[in-house]
Short mmCIF file of N, CA and C in Angstrom, two decimals:
data_model
loop_
_atom_site.label_atom_id
_atom_site.label_comp_id
_atom_site.label_asym_id
_atom_site.label_seq_id
_atom_site.Cartn_x
_atom_site.Cartn_y
_atom_site.Cartn_z
N UNK A 1153 83.50 -7.44 -53.80
CA UNK A 1153 85.01 -7.78 -54.77
C UNK A 1153 86.20 -7.77 -53.94
N UNK A 1154 87.13 -9.00 -53.69
CA UNK A 1154 88.01 -9.60 -52.91
C UNK A 1154 88.85 -8.94 -52.85
N UNK A 1155 90.11 -9.07 -52.14
CA UNK A 1155 90.94 -8.15 -52.20
C UNK A 1155 91.52 -8.58 -52.29
N UNK A 1156 92.63 -8.16 -53.36
CA UNK A 1156 94.28 -9.14 -53.49
C UNK A 1156 96.02 -8.22 -52.53
N UNK A 1157 96.81 -8.99 -52.86
CA UNK A 1157 97.60 -9.34 -52.16
C UNK A 1157 99.01 -9.45 -52.68
N UNK A 1158 100.06 -9.97 -51.66
CA UNK A 1158 101.64 -9.51 -52.35
C UNK A 1158 101.30 -11.62 -53.28
N UNK A 1159 100.84 -12.37 -51.96
CA UNK A 1159 100.95 -13.54 -52.19
C UNK A 1159 99.43 -13.81 -53.25
N UNK A 1160 98.82 -13.37 -53.62
CA UNK A 1160 97.45 -14.16 -54.91
C UNK A 1160 97.36 -13.52 -56.01
N UNK A 1161 98.42 -11.89 -56.15
CA UNK A 1161 97.55 -11.52 -56.86
C UNK A 1161 98.50 -12.81 -58.48
N UNK A 1162 99.22 -13.31 -58.69
CA UNK A 1162 99.78 -13.79 -59.69
C UNK A 1162 99.09 -15.59 -59.77
N UNK A 1163 98.51 -15.28 -58.93
CA UNK A 1163 97.25 -17.09 -59.47
C UNK A 1163 95.98 -16.42 -60.00
N UNK A 1164 96.36 -15.28 -59.40
CA UNK A 1164 94.77 -14.22 -59.63
C UNK A 1164 94.56 -13.75 -61.20
N UNK A 1165 95.53 -13.04 -61.70
CA UNK A 1165 96.19 -12.51 -63.05
C UNK A 1165 96.66 -13.49 -64.02
N UNK A 1166 96.97 -14.79 -63.84
CA UNK A 1166 97.38 -15.57 -64.53
C UNK A 1166 96.32 -17.08 -64.75
N UNK A 1167 95.17 -16.58 -64.57
CA UNK A 1167 93.77 -17.25 -64.96
C UNK A 1167 93.84 -16.96 -66.31
N UNK A 1168 92.61 -17.74 -67.11
CA UNK A 1168 91.82 -17.77 -68.74
C UNK A 1168 91.34 -17.37 -69.00
N UNK A 1169 90.71 -17.22 -66.77
CA UNK A 1169 89.30 -16.26 -66.58
C UNK A 1169 89.13 -14.68 -66.98
N UNK A 1170 89.10 -13.40 -67.41
CA UNK A 1170 89.75 -12.21 -67.54
C UNK A 1170 89.26 -11.39 -66.29
N UNK A 1171 90.00 -11.27 -65.88
CA UNK A 1171 90.53 -10.10 -63.95
C UNK A 1171 90.45 -8.63 -64.41
N UNK A 1172 89.37 -8.44 -63.93
CA UNK A 1172 89.39 -6.96 -63.26
C UNK A 1172 90.30 -6.60 -62.31
N UNK A 1173 91.53 -5.84 -61.72
CA UNK A 1173 91.98 -4.88 -60.10
C UNK A 1173 91.60 -3.12 -60.19
N UNK A 1174 91.19 -3.14 -59.54
CA UNK A 1174 91.35 -1.68 -58.91
C UNK A 1174 91.95 -1.68 -57.46
N UNK A 1175 92.63 -0.52 -57.81
CA UNK A 1175 93.64 -0.28 -57.23
C UNK A 1175 93.56 0.76 -56.96
N UNK A 1176 93.11 0.74 -55.61
CA UNK A 1176 92.35 2.09 -54.47
C UNK A 1176 93.16 2.29 -53.16
N UNK A 1177 92.46 3.53 -53.00
CA UNK A 1177 92.52 4.20 -51.27
C UNK A 1177 91.59 4.28 -49.91
N UNK A 1178 92.03 3.59 -49.39
CA UNK A 1178 90.60 4.14 -48.15
C UNK A 1178 90.32 5.74 -47.70
N UNK A 1179 91.12 6.25 -47.96
CA UNK A 1179 90.75 8.42 -48.51
C UNK A 1179 90.79 8.59 -49.27
N UNK A 1180 90.50 7.46 -50.19
CA UNK A 1180 90.12 7.90 -51.60
C UNK A 1180 88.83 8.29 -52.13
N UNK A 1181 88.40 9.92 -52.73
CA UNK A 1181 87.09 9.97 -52.58
C UNK A 1181 85.99 9.77 -53.58
N UNK A 1182 87.77 9.62 -54.66
CA UNK A 1182 86.66 8.90 -55.89
C UNK A 1182 87.17 7.53 -55.98
N UNK A 1183 87.55 7.15 -55.03
CA UNK A 1183 87.20 6.02 -54.89
C UNK A 1183 86.28 4.80 -54.85
N UNK A 1184 85.87 5.80 -53.82
CA UNK A 1184 84.06 5.52 -52.70
C UNK A 1184 83.72 5.64 -53.97
N UNK A 1185 83.51 6.95 -54.37
CA UNK A 1185 82.84 6.89 -55.78
C UNK A 1185 82.42 6.07 -56.55
N UNK A 1186 83.36 5.27 -57.02
CA UNK A 1186 83.94 4.32 -57.91
C UNK A 1186 83.09 2.36 -57.64
N UNK A 1187 83.17 2.56 -56.21
CA UNK A 1187 83.61 0.87 -56.06
C UNK A 1187 81.89 1.02 -55.96
N UNK A 1188 80.34 1.52 -55.86
CA UNK A 1188 79.21 0.71 -55.87
C UNK A 1188 79.60 1.12 -57.59
N UNK A 1189 80.05 1.59 -58.09
CA UNK A 1189 79.67 0.62 -59.98
C UNK A 1189 80.16 -0.22 -60.16
N UNK A 1190 81.35 -0.70 -60.18
CA UNK A 1190 82.34 -1.32 -60.31
C UNK A 1190 81.68 -2.31 -60.10
N UNK A 1191 81.21 -2.55 -58.34
CA UNK A 1191 80.71 -3.52 -58.34
C UNK A 1191 79.34 -3.57 -58.25
N UNK A 1192 78.74 -2.75 -58.48
CA UNK A 1192 76.63 -3.46 -60.05
C UNK A 1192 77.39 -4.20 -61.53
N UNK A 1193 78.71 -3.85 -61.73
CA UNK A 1193 79.28 -4.70 -62.71
C UNK A 1193 79.29 -5.85 -63.02
N UNK A 1194 80.41 -5.99 -60.76
CA UNK A 1194 81.15 -7.47 -61.09
C UNK A 1194 79.81 -7.81 -61.00
N UNK A 1195 78.61 -8.02 -60.05
CA UNK A 1195 76.99 -8.35 -60.05
C UNK A 1195 76.71 -8.92 -62.11
N UNK A 1196 76.34 -8.28 -62.25
CA UNK A 1196 76.61 -8.79 -64.26
C UNK A 1196 77.14 -9.54 -64.57
N UNK A 1197 78.10 -8.78 -64.80
CA UNK A 1197 79.48 -9.65 -65.27
C UNK A 1197 79.92 -11.24 -64.43
N UNK A 1198 79.17 -11.98 -63.30
CA UNK A 1198 79.86 -12.71 -62.32
C UNK A 1198 81.08 -14.21 -63.09
N UNK A 1199 80.37 -14.16 -64.29
CA UNK A 1199 79.83 -14.92 -64.48
C UNK A 1199 81.01 -14.92 -66.21
N UNK A 1200 81.48 -14.47 -65.89
CA UNK A 1200 81.83 -13.97 -66.98
C UNK A 1200 84.00 -13.15 -67.22
N UNK A 1201 83.94 -12.49 -65.88
CA UNK A 1201 85.37 -12.12 -65.40
C UNK A 1201 85.31 -11.40 -63.87
N UNK A 1202 86.04 -11.41 -62.89
CA UNK A 1202 86.83 -11.62 -61.94
C UNK A 1202 86.78 -10.59 -61.45
N UNK A 1203 86.33 -9.71 -60.55
CA UNK A 1203 86.25 -8.26 -60.57
C UNK A 1203 87.26 -8.50 -58.96
N UNK A 1204 88.18 -8.01 -58.40
CA UNK A 1204 89.15 -7.65 -57.40
C UNK A 1204 89.62 -5.82 -57.01
N UNK A 1205 89.97 -6.48 -55.53
CA UNK A 1205 90.96 -5.00 -55.15
C UNK A 1205 92.12 -4.69 -54.34
N UNK A 1206 92.58 -3.76 -54.72
CA UNK A 1206 93.94 -4.03 -54.54
C UNK A 1206 94.21 -2.17 -52.96
N UNK A 1207 94.42 -2.53 -52.09
CA UNK A 1207 94.96 -0.94 -51.41
C UNK A 1207 95.74 -0.63 -52.19
N UNK A 1208 96.41 0.30 -52.31
CA UNK A 1208 97.90 0.97 -52.60
C UNK A 1208 98.68 0.80 -51.54
N UNK A 1209 98.09 1.74 -49.99
CA UNK A 1209 98.51 2.13 -48.97
C UNK A 1209 99.14 1.08 -48.46
N UNK A 1210 98.40 -1.07 -48.28
CA UNK A 1210 99.00 -1.78 -47.85
C UNK A 1210 99.76 -2.43 -49.02
N UNK A 1211 100.13 -2.04 -50.53
CA UNK A 1211 100.61 -2.67 -50.88
C UNK A 1211 101.61 -1.92 -51.84
N UNK A 1212 101.97 -1.01 -51.70
CA UNK A 1212 102.87 0.54 -52.38
C UNK A 1212 103.18 -0.32 -53.75
N UNK A 1213 104.03 -1.71 -52.85
CA UNK A 1213 104.64 -2.33 -54.43
C UNK A 1213 103.88 -2.78 -55.06
N UNK A 1214 103.00 -3.11 -55.23
CA UNK A 1214 102.03 -3.34 -56.18
C UNK A 1214 101.62 -2.63 -57.17
N UNK A 1215 101.35 -1.66 -56.07
CA UNK A 1215 100.66 -0.28 -56.88
C UNK A 1215 101.82 0.62 -58.22
N UNK A 1216 103.09 0.52 -57.57
CA UNK A 1216 104.34 0.40 -58.59
C UNK A 1216 104.32 -0.12 -59.87
N UNK A 1217 104.68 -1.65 -59.46
CA UNK A 1217 104.66 -2.38 -61.41
C UNK A 1217 104.22 -2.11 -61.24
N UNK A 1218 101.93 -1.81 -61.22
CA UNK A 1218 101.47 -1.68 -62.20
C UNK A 1218 100.99 -0.84 -62.28
N UNK A 1219 101.44 0.55 -62.40
CA UNK A 1219 101.46 1.83 -62.76
C UNK A 1219 100.26 2.56 -62.15
N UNK A 1220 99.97 2.11 -60.50
CA UNK A 1220 99.06 2.74 -60.45
C UNK A 1220 99.87 3.12 -59.96
N UNK A 1221 99.48 4.84 -60.42
CA UNK A 1221 100.21 6.25 -59.03
C UNK A 1221 99.13 6.68 -59.23
N UNK A 1222 98.20 7.22 -59.58
CA UNK A 1222 96.58 7.53 -59.29
C UNK A 1222 95.80 6.47 -58.93
N UNK A 1223 94.33 6.66 -58.05
CA UNK A 1223 93.51 5.92 -57.77
C UNK A 1223 92.11 6.94 -57.94
N UNK A 1224 91.57 5.81 -58.40
CA UNK A 1224 91.12 4.40 -58.87
C UNK A 1224 91.94 4.40 -59.89
N UNK A 1225 92.96 3.30 -60.24
CA UNK A 1225 93.40 3.16 -60.99
C UNK A 1225 92.66 1.49 -61.65
N UNK A 1226 92.29 1.84 -62.72
CA UNK A 1226 91.24 0.05 -62.95
C UNK A 1226 92.69 -0.99 -64.21
N UNK A 1227 92.92 -2.71 -63.78
CA UNK A 1227 93.89 -2.79 -64.36
C UNK A 1227 93.21 -4.46 -65.30
N UNK A 1228 93.53 -4.83 -66.41
CA UNK A 1228 92.71 -5.89 -67.12
C UNK A 1228 93.71 -6.76 -67.02
N UNK A 1229 93.18 -8.10 -66.75
CA UNK A 1229 95.02 -9.10 -67.17
C UNK A 1229 94.11 -10.24 -67.78
N UNK A 1230 94.88 -9.94 -68.38
CA UNK A 1230 93.44 -11.45 -69.07
C UNK A 1230 94.97 -12.87 -69.47
N UNK A 1231 95.16 -13.88 -68.67
CA UNK A 1231 95.98 -14.29 -68.94
C UNK A 1231 97.48 -15.04 -68.64
N UNK A 1232 97.51 -13.60 -67.57
CA UNK A 1232 98.76 -13.02 -66.04
C UNK A 1232 99.14 -11.59 -67.94
N UNK A 1233 98.74 -11.10 -68.13
CA UNK A 1233 99.05 -10.53 -70.04
C UNK A 1233 97.61 -8.38 -68.85
N UNK A 1234 98.17 -7.68 -69.18
CA UNK A 1234 97.50 -7.13 -68.95
C UNK A 1234 96.54 -6.99 -70.35
N UNK A 1235 95.07 -6.61 -70.74
CA UNK A 1235 94.91 -5.69 -71.81
C UNK A 1235 94.22 -4.21 -71.85
N UNK A 1236 94.81 -4.44 -70.73
CA UNK A 1236 94.27 -2.78 -70.25
C UNK A 1236 93.96 -2.24 -69.57
N UNK A 1237 93.67 -0.86 -69.35
CA UNK A 1237 94.14 -0.12 -67.77
C UNK A 1237 93.21 1.21 -68.19
N UNK A 1238 92.60 1.78 -67.22
CA UNK A 1238 91.47 2.75 -67.02
C UNK A 1238 92.22 3.35 -65.48
N UNK A 1239 92.47 4.91 -65.67
CA UNK A 1239 92.32 5.47 -63.91
C UNK A 1239 91.18 6.48 -64.14
N UNK A 1240 91.38 7.25 -63.39
CA UNK A 1240 90.23 8.35 -62.70
C UNK A 1240 88.87 7.84 -62.47
N UNK A 1241 87.84 8.48 -63.14
CA UNK A 1241 86.37 9.12 -63.02
C UNK A 1241 85.99 8.60 -63.96
N UNK A 1242 85.01 7.45 -64.38
CA UNK A 1242 84.21 6.80 -65.32
C UNK A 1242 83.56 7.18 -65.58
N UNK A 1243 82.53 7.45 -66.15
CA UNK A 1243 81.18 7.18 -65.60
C UNK A 1243 80.21 5.85 -66.00
N UNK A 1244 79.62 5.17 -65.78
CA UNK A 1244 79.02 4.10 -65.31
C UNK A 1244 79.06 3.36 -67.35
N UNK A 1245 78.62 3.60 -68.16
CA UNK A 1245 78.67 3.54 -69.78
C UNK A 1245 80.02 3.13 -70.13
N UNK A 1246 80.08 4.78 -69.85
CA UNK A 1246 81.63 3.94 -70.41
C UNK A 1246 82.54 2.59 -70.23
N UNK A 1247 82.30 2.70 -68.82
CA UNK A 1247 82.82 1.56 -67.94
C UNK A 1247 82.76 0.96 -68.88
N UNK A 1248 81.30 0.65 -68.55
CA UNK A 1248 81.32 -1.05 -68.60
C UNK A 1248 81.63 -1.73 -70.63
N UNK A 1249 81.52 -0.54 -71.18
CA UNK A 1249 81.82 -0.01 -73.04
C UNK A 1249 82.82 -0.60 -72.54
N UNK A 1250 83.82 0.42 -72.04
CA UNK A 1250 85.86 -0.63 -72.00
C UNK A 1250 85.68 -1.21 -71.57
N UNK A 1251 85.35 -2.35 -70.32
CA UNK A 1251 85.72 -3.62 -69.46
C UNK A 1251 85.05 -4.79 -71.39
N UNK A 1252 83.77 -4.33 -72.37
CA UNK A 1252 82.58 -5.07 -72.70
C UNK A 1252 84.75 -5.49 -73.37
N UNK A 1253 84.98 -4.11 -74.25
CA UNK A 1253 85.79 -4.48 -75.29
C UNK A 1253 87.80 -5.22 -75.01
N UNK A 1254 87.68 -4.63 -73.90
CA UNK A 1254 89.05 -5.49 -72.88
C UNK A 1254 88.52 -6.64 -73.63
N UNK A 1255 87.74 -7.51 -71.94
CA UNK A 1255 86.91 -8.70 -72.97
C UNK A 1255 86.68 -9.10 -73.44
N UNK A 1256 86.31 -8.60 -73.98
CA UNK A 1256 85.69 -9.14 -75.64
C UNK A 1256 84.19 -10.44 -74.64
N UNK A 1257 83.40 -9.20 -73.10
CA UNK A 1257 82.09 -9.70 -73.61
C UNK A 1257 81.15 -9.26 -74.75
N UNK A 1258 80.22 -10.23 -75.07
CA UNK A 1258 79.19 -9.85 -75.97
C UNK A 1258 77.46 -8.48 -74.82
#
C-alpha cells in the first residue's frame, strides 16, 4: 500500500475510483495485526479499488480531520466523499463484506 501525505490525499480521494485509507501508527499492535489482511484484500481488489496508508504520527492534522482518533481507522472514499468508516480490529470476512457493500463491488 502506498502512503499518502498532506499534499497527495486530496488528489487520491477525489478520484472516481473507490479509495480506502488506513490510518495507522508504527507502534500500534492492532495496526500490525490488520495490515497483512488489508494488503491481501488490496491484491484481491486491485482493479476495483485503491488502498492507502497514513501514519497518524507523521500527519496528525489528517487523522484529526478524518476522525481517526483510534488506530487503526479505515476511511472509504469515492469522488471525494466519505462513503464509510470502520475502526479497530475487524475479522477478514466482516471487513471484506463491509468493503464490498461500501464500494458496491460484486
